CSV table of C-alpha atoms in Angstrom, one decimal:
chain,number,residue,atom,x,y,z
Q,1,MET,CA,163.6,-121.2,-88.8
Q,2,GLY,CA,160.4,-122.2,-90.4
Q,3,ASP,CA,159.3,-121.6,-94.0
Q,4,LEU,CA,158.5,-118.2,-94.9
Q,5,ARG,CA,155.1,-117.1,-95.3
Q,6,VAL,CA,154.8,-115.6,-99.1
Q,7,ALA,CA,152.4,-113.6,-101.0
Q,8,VAL,CA,152.9,-113.6,-104.5
Q,9,LEU,CA,151.4,-110.6,-107.2
Q,10,LEU,CA,150.5,-111.1,-110.4
Q,11,SER,CA,148.6,-109.6,-113.5
Q,12,GLY,CA,148.6,-112.4,-116.0
Q,13,GLY,CA,149.0,-116.1,-116.7
Q,14,GLY,CA,150.5,-116.7,-113.6
Q,15,THR,CA,153.5,-119.1,-115.1
Q,16,THR,CA,155.8,-118.1,-112.5
Q,17,LEU,CA,153.0,-118.9,-109.8
Q,18,ALA,CA,152.5,-122.3,-111.0
Q,19,ASN,CA,156.3,-122.8,-111.2
Q,20,LEU,CA,156.6,-121.9,-107.4
Q,21,LEU,CA,153.7,-124.3,-106.6
Q,22,ASN,CA,155.4,-127.1,-108.4
Q,23,VAL,CA,158.6,-126.9,-106.7
Q,24,ARG,CA,156.9,-126.3,-103.5
Q,25,ASP,CA,154.7,-129.6,-104.1
Q,26,ARG,CA,158.0,-131.5,-105.0
Q,27,GLY,CA,159.2,-130.3,-101.5
Q,28,GLY,CA,161.8,-127.9,-103.0
Q,29,LEU,CA,160.6,-124.5,-101.7
Q,30,MET,CA,161.1,-123.2,-98.4
Q,31,ALA,CA,158.1,-121.1,-98.0
Q,32,ASP,CA,154.4,-121.4,-98.3
Q,33,ILE,CA,152.4,-119.3,-100.6
Q,34,ASP,CA,149.5,-118.1,-98.6
Q,35,LEU,CA,148.1,-115.4,-100.8
Q,36,VAL,CA,148.0,-114.3,-104.4
Q,37,VAL,CA,147.0,-110.9,-105.4
Q,38,SER,CA,146.1,-110.0,-109.1
Q,39,SER,CA,146.0,-106.7,-110.6
Q,40,ARG,CA,143.2,-107.8,-113.0
Q,41,ALA,CA,140.3,-109.9,-112.0
Q,42,SER,CA,140.6,-112.0,-115.3
Q,43,ALA,CA,143.9,-113.1,-114.8
Q,44,ARG,CA,144.7,-116.8,-115.3
Q,45,GLY,CA,146.7,-116.6,-112.1
Q,46,LEU,CA,143.9,-116.5,-109.9
Q,47,ALA,CA,142.7,-119.7,-111.3
Q,48,ILE,CA,145.5,-121.3,-110.7
Q,49,ALA,CA,145.8,-119.9,-107.2
Q,50,GLU,CA,142.2,-121.0,-106.4
Q,51,ASP,CA,142.9,-124.7,-107.5
Q,52,ALA,CA,145.7,-124.6,-105.3
Q,53,GLY,CA,143.4,-123.7,-102.5
Q,54,ILE,CA,145.3,-120.3,-102.1
Q,55,LYS,CA,143.5,-117.2,-100.6
Q,56,THR,CA,143.3,-114.5,-103.5
Q,57,GLU,CA,142.8,-110.7,-103.7
Q,58,VAL,CA,142.1,-108.5,-106.6
Q,59,VAL,CA,143.4,-105.0,-106.8
Q,60,GLU,CA,142.2,-104.0,-110.1
Q,61,ALA,CA,144.2,-101.6,-111.8
Q,62,THR,CA,141.9,-100.1,-114.2
Q,63,LYS,CA,139.8,-98.9,-111.2
Q,64,TYR,CA,142.8,-96.2,-110.6
Q,65,THR,CA,143.0,-94.8,-113.9
Q,66,ILE,CA,143.4,-91.2,-114.0
Q,67,SER,CA,143.4,-90.6,-117.7
Q,68,ALA,CA,143.4,-92.9,-121.0
Q,69,ARG,CA,144.0,-91.1,-124.0
Q,70,GLU,CA,146.2,-91.7,-127.4
Q,71,GLY,CA,146.6,-95.0,-125.9
Q,72,GLU,CA,148.7,-93.8,-122.8
Q,73,VAL,CA,146.8,-94.8,-119.6
Q,74,ILE,CA,147.8,-92.9,-116.5
Q,75,ARG,CA,146.8,-94.6,-113.2
Q,76,ASP,CA,147.1,-93.5,-109.6
Q,77,TRP,CA,149.8,-95.8,-108.5
Q,78,PRO,CA,150.1,-94.1,-104.9
Q,79,ALA,CA,146.4,-94.9,-104.3
Q,80,MET,CA,146.8,-98.6,-105.7
Q,81,SER,CA,149.8,-98.9,-103.6
Q,82,ARG,CA,148.2,-97.7,-100.3
Q,83,ASP,CA,145.5,-100.6,-101.1
Q,84,LEU,CA,147.9,-103.3,-101.7
Q,85,ASP,CA,150.0,-101.9,-98.4
Q,86,ARG,CA,146.8,-102.4,-96.6
Q,87,ILE,CA,146.5,-105.8,-97.9
Q,88,LEU,CA,150.4,-107.1,-97.5
Q,89,LEU,CA,150.5,-105.3,-94.4
Q,90,GLY,CA,147.6,-107.0,-92.8
Q,91,GLY,CA,148.9,-110.5,-93.7
Q,92,LYS,CA,152.5,-110.2,-91.7
Q,93,TYR,CA,153.9,-111.7,-95.1
Q,94,ASP,CA,157.9,-112.6,-95.0
Q,95,LEU,CA,158.1,-112.1,-98.4
Q,96,ILE,CA,156.4,-110.8,-101.4
Q,97,CYS,CA,157.2,-112.2,-104.7
Q,98,MET,CA,156.3,-110.4,-107.9
Q,99,ALA,CA,155.6,-112.7,-110.6
Q,100,GLY,CA,154.6,-110.8,-113.7
Q,101,PHE,CA,153.2,-107.7,-111.8
Q,102,LEU,CA,153.0,-105.0,-114.5
Q,103,CYS,CA,151.8,-102.3,-111.9
Q,104,ARG,CA,154.3,-99.6,-110.2
Q,105,TYR,CA,153.8,-100.5,-106.6
Q,106,LEU,CA,155.0,-97.4,-104.6
Q,107,PHE,CA,155.3,-99.9,-101.2
Q,108,SER,CA,155.3,-98.7,-97.8
Q,109,PRO,CA,158.8,-98.3,-96.1
Q,110,GLU,CA,157.7,-101.2,-93.9
Q,111,LEU,CA,158.0,-103.5,-96.7
Q,112,LYS,CA,161.5,-102.3,-98.0
Q,113,GLY,CA,163.5,-105.3,-98.2
Q,114,ARG,CA,160.7,-107.9,-98.4
Q,115,ILE,CA,159.5,-107.6,-101.7
Q,116,ILE,CA,161.3,-109.3,-104.7
Q,117,ASN,CA,160.9,-109.5,-108.3
Q,118,ILE,CA,162.3,-111.7,-111.3
Q,119,HIS,CA,162.9,-110.1,-114.6
Q,120,PRO,CA,163.6,-112.2,-117.8
Q,121,SER,CA,167.0,-110.7,-118.7
Q,122,LEU,CA,170.4,-110.0,-117.1
Q,123,ILE,CA,169.7,-106.5,-115.5
Q,124,PRO,CA,170.8,-103.9,-116.2
Q,125,MET,CA,170.1,-104.8,-120.1
Q,126,PHE,CA,167.1,-105.0,-121.5
Q,127,CYS,CA,165.1,-104.0,-118.4
Q,128,GLY,CA,163.2,-100.6,-117.3
Q,129,GLN,CA,159.8,-99.2,-117.9
Q,130,GLY,CA,157.9,-100.7,-120.8
Q,131,MET,CA,160.4,-103.5,-121.4
Q,132,TYR,CA,158.6,-106.8,-120.0
Q,133,GLY,CA,157.5,-110.1,-121.3
Q,134,HIS,CA,158.1,-110.6,-124.9
Q,135,ARG,CA,159.5,-107.1,-125.5
Q,136,VAL,CA,162.4,-108.0,-123.6
Q,137,HIS,CA,163.1,-111.2,-125.9
Q,138,GLU,CA,162.5,-109.2,-128.9
Q,139,ALA,CA,164.9,-106.8,-127.7
Q,140,VAL,CA,167.7,-109.5,-127.1
Q,141,VAL,CA,167.3,-111.0,-130.4
Q,142,GLU,CA,167.3,-107.6,-132.1
Q,143,ALA,CA,170.6,-106.7,-130.2
Q,144,GLY,CA,172.2,-109.7,-131.4
Q,145,VAL,CA,173.4,-110.7,-128.0
Q,146,LYS,CA,174.9,-114.4,-127.4
Q,147,VAL,CA,173.8,-114.8,-123.8
Q,148,THR,CA,171.0,-113.7,-121.8
Q,149,GLY,CA,169.3,-115.0,-118.6
Q,150,CYS,CA,167.1,-114.0,-115.9
Q,151,THR,CA,167.5,-111.7,-112.5
Q,152,VAL,CA,165.7,-111.7,-109.1
Q,153,HIS,CA,166.2,-108.8,-107.2
Q,154,LEU,CA,164.9,-107.0,-104.4
Q,155,ALA,CA,162.2,-104.5,-105.5
Q,156,ASP,CA,162.7,-100.9,-104.9
Q,157,LEU,CA,160.4,-97.9,-106.2
Q,158,GLU,CA,161.7,-97.8,-109.9
Q,159,TYR,CA,161.5,-100.7,-112.5
Q,160,ASP,CA,164.1,-103.3,-112.4
Q,161,THR,CA,166.8,-101.2,-110.5
Q,162,GLY,CA,166.6,-102.8,-106.9
Q,163,PRO,CA,169.6,-104.6,-105.5
Q,164,ILE,CA,170.2,-108.2,-107.5
Q,165,ILE,CA,170.4,-111.4,-105.3
Q,166,LEU,CA,170.7,-114.0,-108.2
Q,167,GLN,CA,171.3,-114.3,-112.0
Q,168,ARG,CA,171.3,-117.0,-114.3
Q,169,CYS,CA,172.5,-117.2,-118.0
Q,170,CYS,CA,171.6,-119.2,-120.9
Q,171,PRO,CA,172.8,-119.1,-124.6
Q,172,VAL,CA,171.0,-117.2,-127.4
Q,173,TYR,CA,171.4,-119.3,-130.6
Q,174,SER,CA,171.6,-117.6,-134.1
Q,175,ASP,CA,168.7,-119.3,-135.2
Q,176,ASP,CA,166.4,-118.1,-132.2
Q,177,ASP,CA,163.3,-116.1,-132.5
Q,178,PRO,CA,162.0,-114.2,-129.4
Q,179,ASP,CA,159.9,-117.2,-128.5
Q,180,ASP,CA,162.7,-119.5,-128.5
Q,181,VAL,CA,164.7,-117.1,-126.3
Q,182,ALA,CA,161.5,-116.6,-124.0
Q,183,ALA,CA,161.5,-120.4,-123.5
Q,184,ARG,CA,165.0,-120.8,-122.7
Q,185,VAL,CA,164.9,-118.0,-120.3
Q,186,PHE,CA,161.7,-119.4,-118.7
Q,187,ARG,CA,163.4,-122.8,-117.9
Q,188,GLU,CA,166.1,-120.4,-116.0
Q,189,GLU,CA,163.4,-118.4,-114.2
Q,190,CYS,CA,162.2,-121.7,-113.0
Q,191,ALA,CA,165.3,-122.4,-111.4
Q,192,ALA,CA,166.4,-119.0,-110.2
Q,193,TYR,CA,163.1,-117.8,-108.5
Q,194,PRO,CA,163.0,-120.9,-106.0
Q,195,ALA,CA,166.6,-120.7,-105.4
Q,196,ALA,CA,166.7,-117.1,-104.3
Q,197,ILE,CA,163.5,-117.5,-102.0
Q,198,ASN,CA,165.3,-120.5,-100.5
Q,199,LEU,CA,168.4,-118.5,-99.9
Q,200,ILE,CA,166.3,-115.7,-98.3
Q,201,ALA,CA,164.7,-118.1,-96.1
Q,202,GLN,CA,168.1,-119.7,-94.9
Q,203,GLY,CA,169.1,-116.0,-94.1
Q,204,HIS,CA,171.7,-116.0,-96.5
Q,205,VAL,CA,170.8,-112.7,-98.2
Q,206,HIS,CA,172.0,-109.5,-96.9
Q,207,LEU,CA,171.5,-106.3,-98.1
Q,208,THR,CA,174.8,-104.0,-97.9
Q,209,THR,CA,174.7,-100.5,-97.5
Q,210,ASP,CA,175.5,-99.4,-100.8
Q,211,ARG,CA,172.6,-101.0,-102.7
Q,212,ARG,CA,174.1,-104.4,-103.3
Q,213,THR,CA,173.3,-107.7,-101.4
Q,214,TYR,CA,175.8,-110.0,-100.1
Q,215,VAL,CA,174.7,-113.5,-100.5
Q,216,ASP,CA,176.2,-116.1,-98.2
Q,217,GLY,CA,178.2,-119.3,-100.1
Q,218,ASP,CA,177.5,-117.6,-103.5
Q,219,ARG,CA,180.4,-119.9,-105.1
Q,220,TYR,CA,178.1,-122.9,-104.6
Q,221,ILE,CA,174.8,-121.2,-106.6
Q,222,GLU,CA,174.8,-122.7,-110.1
Q,223,ARG,CA,174.2,-119.4,-112.6
Q,224,PHE,CA,174.6,-121.3,-115.8
Q,225,SER,CA,172.3,-123.2,-118.0
Q,226,ASN,CA,173.4,-126.9,-118.6
Q,227,ASP,CA,170.3,-127.4,-120.8
Q,228,VAL,CA,170.9,-128.3,-124.4
Q,229,ASP,CA,168.0,-127.7,-126.6
U,1,MET,CA,191.4,-123.1,-146.3
U,2,GLY,CA,194.7,-122.1,-144.7
U,3,ASP,CA,195.7,-120.1,-141.4
U,4,LEU,CA,194.4,-116.7,-141.3
U,5,ARG,CA,196.9,-113.9,-141.4
U,6,VAL,CA,196.5,-111.9,-138.5
U,7,ALA,CA,197.4,-108.3,-137.5
U,8,VAL,CA,197.3,-107.4,-133.7
U,9,LEU,CA,196.5,-103.7,-132.6
U,10,LEU,CA,197.3,-102.9,-129.1
U,11,SER,CA,198.3,-100.2,-126.5
U,12,GLY,CA,199.6,-101.9,-123.4
U,13,GLY,CA,200.7,-104.6,-121.8
U,14,GLY,CA,200.2,-107.5,-124.5
U,15,THR,CA,198.4,-109.8,-122.2
U,16,THR,CA,195.9,-110.8,-124.9
U,17,LEU,CA,198.6,-110.7,-127.6
U,18,ALA,CA,200.6,-113.1,-125.1
U,19,ASN,CA,197.5,-115.2,-124.7
U,20,LEU,CA,197.3,-115.9,-128.3
U,21,LEU,CA,200.6,-116.6,-128.7
U,22,ASN,CA,200.3,-119.2,-126.0
U,23,VAL,CA,197.4,-120.8,-127.7
U,24,ARG,CA,198.9,-120.8,-131.5
U,25,ASP,CA,202.0,-122.5,-129.7
U,26,ARG,CA,199.9,-125.2,-128.1
U,27,GLY,CA,198.5,-125.5,-131.8
U,28,GLY,CA,195.1,-124.3,-131.1
U,29,LEU,CA,195.0,-121.0,-133.2
U,30,MET,CA,194.1,-121.2,-136.9
U,31,ALA,CA,195.9,-118.0,-137.5
U,32,ASP,CA,199.5,-116.8,-138.1
U,33,ILE,CA,200.1,-113.6,-136.0
U,34,ASP,CA,202.2,-111.7,-138.8
U,35,LEU,CA,202.0,-107.8,-137.2
U,36,VAL,CA,201.7,-106.1,-133.9
U,37,VAL,CA,201.0,-102.4,-134.2
U,38,SER,CA,201.3,-100.3,-131.2
U,39,SER,CA,199.8,-97.0,-130.4
U,40,ARG,CA,202.4,-96.2,-128.0
U,41,ALA,CA,206.1,-97.0,-128.5
U,42,SER,CA,206.6,-97.8,-124.8
U,43,ALA,CA,203.9,-100.6,-124.8
U,44,ARG,CA,205.0,-103.6,-123.2
U,45,GLY,CA,203.0,-105.8,-126.0
U,46,LEU,CA,205.9,-104.5,-128.4
U,47,ALA,CA,208.3,-106.3,-126.4
U,48,ILE,CA,206.4,-109.6,-126.4
U,49,ALA,CA,206.1,-109.4,-130.0
U,50,GLU,CA,209.7,-108.8,-130.7
U,51,ASP,CA,210.4,-111.9,-128.5
U,52,ALA,CA,208.4,-114.1,-130.5
U,53,GLY,CA,209.9,-113.0,-133.9
U,54,ILE,CA,206.9,-111.0,-134.9
U,55,LYS,CA,207.2,-107.7,-137.0
U,56,THR,CA,206.2,-104.6,-135.3
U,57,GLU,CA,205.0,-101.2,-136.3
U,58,VAL,CA,204.4,-98.2,-134.0
U,59,VAL,CA,201.6,-95.6,-134.9
U,60,GLU,CA,202.4,-93.3,-132.0
U,61,ALA,CA,199.0,-91.8,-130.9
U,62,THR,CA,200.4,-88.7,-129.3
U,63,LYS,CA,201.8,-87.5,-132.6
U,64,TYR,CA,198.1,-87.0,-133.5
U,65,THR,CA,197.4,-84.8,-130.5
U,66,ILE,CA,195.1,-81.8,-131.6
U,67,SER,CA,194.6,-80.3,-128.1
U,68,ALA,CA,195.1,-81.2,-124.3
U,69,ARG,CA,193.9,-79.0,-121.7
U,70,GLU,CA,192.2,-79.7,-118.5
U,71,GLY,CA,192.8,-83.3,-119.0
U,72,GLU,CA,190.9,-83.6,-122.1
U,73,VAL,CA,192.9,-84.9,-125.0
U,74,ILE,CA,191.6,-84.6,-128.5
U,75,ARG,CA,193.4,-86.5,-131.0
U,76,ASP,CA,193.0,-86.4,-134.9
U,77,TRP,CA,191.6,-89.9,-135.3
U,78,PRO,CA,191.3,-89.5,-138.9
U,79,ALA,CA,194.8,-88.8,-139.7
U,80,MET,CA,196.0,-91.7,-137.3
U,81,SER,CA,193.5,-93.8,-138.9
U,82,ARG,CA,194.8,-93.3,-142.5
U,83,ASP,CA,198.2,-94.2,-141.3
U,84,LEU,CA,196.8,-97.6,-139.8
U,85,ASP,CA,195.0,-98.2,-142.9
U,86,ARG,CA,198.0,-97.7,-145.0
U,87,ILE,CA,199.9,-100.3,-142.8
U,88,LEU,CA,197.2,-102.8,-142.6
U,89,LEU,CA,195.8,-102.5,-146.3
U,90,GLY,CA,199.3,-103.0,-147.6
U,91,GLY,CA,199.7,-106.2,-145.7
U,92,LYS,CA,196.8,-108.1,-146.8
U,93,TYR,CA,195.8,-109.2,-143.4
U,94,ASP,CA,192.8,-111.9,-143.4
U,95,LEU,CA,191.7,-110.6,-140.0
U,96,ILE,CA,193.0,-107.5,-137.5
U,97,CYS,CA,192.2,-108.2,-133.8
U,98,MET,CA,192.4,-105.3,-131.6
U,99,ALA,CA,193.9,-106.5,-128.4
U,100,GLY,CA,193.7,-103.6,-125.8
U,101,PHE,CA,193.9,-100.9,-128.6
U,102,LEU,CA,192.7,-97.6,-127.2
U,103,CYS,CA,192.5,-95.5,-130.0
U,104,ARG,CA,189.4,-94.7,-132.2
U,105,TYR,CA,190.3,-96.2,-135.6
U,106,LEU,CA,188.0,-94.7,-138.2
U,107,PHE,CA,189.0,-97.6,-140.5
U,108,SER,CA,188.6,-97.8,-144.5
U,109,PRO,CA,185.4,-99.5,-145.7
U,110,GLU,CA,187.7,-102.0,-147.3
U,111,LEU,CA,188.3,-103.5,-143.9
U,112,LYS,CA,184.8,-103.6,-142.7
U,113,GLY,CA,184.2,-107.2,-141.5
U,114,ARG,CA,187.8,-107.8,-141.2
U,115,ILE,CA,188.6,-106.0,-137.6
U,116,ILE,CA,187.2,-107.7,-134.1
U,117,ASN,CA,187.8,-106.4,-130.7
U,118,ILE,CA,187.4,-108.3,-127.3
U,119,HIS,CA,185.7,-106.3,-124.6
U,120,PRO,CA,185.6,-107.5,-120.9
U,121,SER,CA,182.1,-107.3,-120.3
U,122,LEU,CA,178.8,-108.4,-121.6
U,123,ILE,CA,177.8,-105.8,-124.2
U,124,PRO,CA,175.6,-103.9,-124.2
U,125,MET,CA,176.5,-103.9,-120.5
U,126,PHE,CA,179.6,-101.8,-119.3
U,127,CYS,CA,181.0,-100.6,-122.5
U,128,GLY,CA,181.2,-97.6,-124.6
U,129,GLN,CA,183.6,-94.7,-124.4
U,130,GLY,CA,185.8,-94.4,-121.6
U,131,MET,CA,184.5,-97.7,-120.2
U,132,TYR,CA,187.7,-99.8,-120.7
U,133,GLY,CA,190.1,-102.0,-118.5
U,134,HIS,CA,189.7,-101.7,-114.9
U,135,ARG,CA,186.9,-99.4,-115.2
U,136,VAL,CA,184.8,-102.2,-116.7
U,137,HIS,CA,185.2,-104.3,-113.3
U,138,GLU,CA,184.8,-101.5,-111.1
U,139,ALA,CA,181.5,-100.8,-112.5
U,140,VAL,CA,180.5,-104.2,-112.4
U,141,VAL,CA,181.3,-104.6,-108.6
U,142,GLU,CA,179.4,-101.1,-108.2
U,143,ALA,CA,176.5,-102.0,-110.0
U,144,GLY,CA,176.1,-105.5,-108.1
U,145,VAL,CA,175.5,-107.9,-110.8
U,146,LYS,CA,176.1,-111.7,-110.0
U,147,VAL,CA,177.3,-112.5,-113.7
U,148,THR,CA,179.5,-110.9,-116.3
U,149,GLY,CA,181.8,-112.1,-119.0
U,150,CYS,CA,183.3,-110.7,-122.3
U,151,THR,CA,182.5,-110.3,-125.6
U,152,VAL,CA,184.1,-110.7,-129.1
U,153,HIS,CA,182.6,-108.4,-131.6
U,154,LEU,CA,183.2,-107.0,-135.0
U,155,ALA,CA,184.4,-103.4,-134.9
U,156,ASP,CA,182.6,-100.8,-136.2
U,157,LEU,CA,183.5,-97.1,-136.1
U,158,GLU,CA,181.8,-96.4,-132.7
U,159,TYR,CA,183.1,-98.1,-129.5
U,160,ASP,CA,181.9,-101.6,-128.6
U,161,THR,CA,178.6,-101.5,-130.7
U,162,GLY,CA,179.9,-103.8,-133.7
U,163,PRO,CA,178.1,-107.4,-134.6
U,164,ILE,CA,178.9,-109.8,-131.5
U,165,ILE,CA,180.3,-113.0,-132.6
U,166,LEU,CA,180.8,-114.7,-129.2
U,167,GLN,CA,180.0,-114.1,-125.6
U,168,ARG,CA,181.2,-116.1,-122.6
U,169,CYS,CA,180.0,-115.6,-119.0
U,170,CYS,CA,181.6,-116.0,-115.6
U,171,PRO,CA,180.2,-115.5,-111.6
U,172,VAL,CA,180.7,-112.3,-109.9
U,173,TYR,CA,181.0,-113.3,-106.3
U,174,SER,CA,179.7,-111.0,-103.3
U,175,ASP,CA,183.2,-110.6,-102.0
U,176,ASP,CA,184.9,-109.6,-105.1
U,177,ASP,CA,186.8,-106.5,-105.6
U,178,PRO,CA,187.3,-105.3,-109.1
U,179,ASP,CA,190.9,-107.3,-109.3
U,180,ASP,CA,188.8,-110.4,-108.6
U,181,VAL,CA,186.5,-110.0,-111.5
U,182,ALA,CA,189.3,-108.5,-113.8
U,183,ALA,CA,191.1,-112.1,-113.1
U,184,ARG,CA,188.0,-114.1,-113.9
U,185,VAL,CA,187.1,-112.1,-116.6
U,186,PHE,CA,190.1,-112.4,-118.3
U,187,ARG,CA,190.3,-116.5,-118.1
U,188,GLU,CA,187.1,-116.0,-120.3
U,189,GLU,CA,189.0,-113.7,-122.9
U,190,CYS,CA,191.6,-116.3,-123.1
U,191,ALA,CA,189.0,-118.7,-124.4
U,192,ALA,CA,186.9,-116.7,-126.2
U,193,TYR,CA,189.4,-114.7,-128.3
U,194,PRO,CA,190.8,-118.0,-129.8
U,195,ALA,CA,187.6,-119.3,-130.2
U,196,ALA,CA,186.1,-116.5,-132.2
U,197,ILE,CA,189.1,-116.2,-134.3
U,198,ASN,CA,188.7,-120.0,-135.1
U,199,LEU,CA,185.1,-119.7,-136.1
U,200,ILE,CA,186.0,-116.8,-138.5
U,201,ALA,CA,189.1,-119.0,-140.1
U,202,GLN,CA,186.6,-121.9,-140.5
U,203,GLY,CA,184.1,-119.7,-142.0
U,204,HIS,CA,181.6,-119.8,-139.7
U,205,VAL,CA,180.8,-116.3,-138.6
U,206,HIS,CA,178.3,-114.7,-141.2
U,207,LEU,CA,177.4,-111.1,-140.9
U,208,THR,CA,173.4,-110.8,-141.4
U,209,THR,CA,172.0,-107.8,-143.2
U,210,ASP,CA,170.9,-106.3,-139.8
U,211,ARG,CA,174.1,-105.6,-138.0
U,212,ARG,CA,173.9,-109.2,-136.1
U,213,THR,CA,176.1,-112.2,-136.9
U,214,TYR,CA,174.8,-116.0,-137.7
U,215,VAL,CA,177.6,-118.5,-136.4
U,216,ASP,CA,177.3,-122.2,-137.8
U,217,GLY,CA,177.3,-124.7,-135.0
U,218,ASP,CA,176.7,-122.3,-132.4
U,219,ARG,CA,174.9,-124.8,-130.1
U,220,TYR,CA,178.2,-126.4,-129.6
U,221,ILE,CA,180.2,-123.0,-128.5
U,222,GLU,CA,180.7,-123.1,-124.8
U,223,ARG,CA,179.8,-119.7,-123.2
U,224,PHE,CA,179.9,-120.4,-119.5
U,225,SER,CA,183.0,-121.0,-117.3
U,226,ASN,CA,183.5,-124.0,-115.4
U,227,ASP,CA,186.2,-122.6,-113.5
U,228,VAL,CA,186.0,-122.6,-109.5
U,229,ASP,CA,188.2,-120.2,-107.6
């Protein structure tokens, strides 16, 4: 089996993309990143992709706006999803990695099982619509939990509900603010996403009939941070 | 500061009590267990207490039954709670440890901050009314999460919602059944409950105004299993 052909979807700064490229450059990723699609033309993630010589596409979310009043924006996700489908099905990618992609992607059934996402909490805690980015870590601190982490999961048509592939944990300390938690979780994400991609590349991730995954050899997968900070 | 005077509340087999006694016997617990209260006269936990020479009381939950029809039992928790209060306030215990206590204890304000509970999941996941014992681990397997753990928290008047003191994690493996998860989590509980009691005994646990705890030195508290099975 060769390396996976991967497309990355993003909407913002591209820190997750930058991490995947770093791991790839060190020889640690069983995947080539062949395309980056952004939902914002101004996303810094596009510049990272271009600097790395990766083909980019923009599917500008604002162009699909149906209405925007009183701060609530409604977009035509089905129309945007059809345009994403066209790009992604055309490229014959083995795997599509969401990396801070903030749009609802109602993808074609043909892509089922080939789209993964990373979420900066231990799903099913601190996830779902509106719970992304810094808000997650604010909620973690507010709730007073003593551990948090990140989750790589197969995407379905909802937010953060697809079958889980890998989770990694880290501590939450009593004097943490949300930025501290964000930084610590991001270190876990940097380990978890490449590890999950490599498990998929090796054929170790199997979707069971009941919406769970079976991961071969998962007794040997590190799930806990050894970081001290 | 001397050892804490502790009362343990239980309803069943007393495995958590047995663990606390084991740790105490090895010199690892900064607490004396002076009383065990059971909500069932037939609880095996009472026999464990008696074998260890600990005073026991029974506050039989079935005596507080208001109605029982179509499988739904309604009990007079306020009345039962008053009887528990009488016992626990009379004994001047420093700490009350719930250990598989399945009744709703609407304790006196005088006991606030002195009652702790252990729950076999990472709160706020897989907790709340009706989510106890084996049901927790069934839900964990059903959800397909890859990590779980246990939580020691200060009790409030709801189920599993009080401020968290300590959480410990362990893996969930793809081939686990709920019994496997229960056994692995129980090993974490055996570490977490004594650790939390000792933190309290040393004055390291502070309730912050906003329903969270501040735990001194929590960078040095182990939160992850090193077990391999």
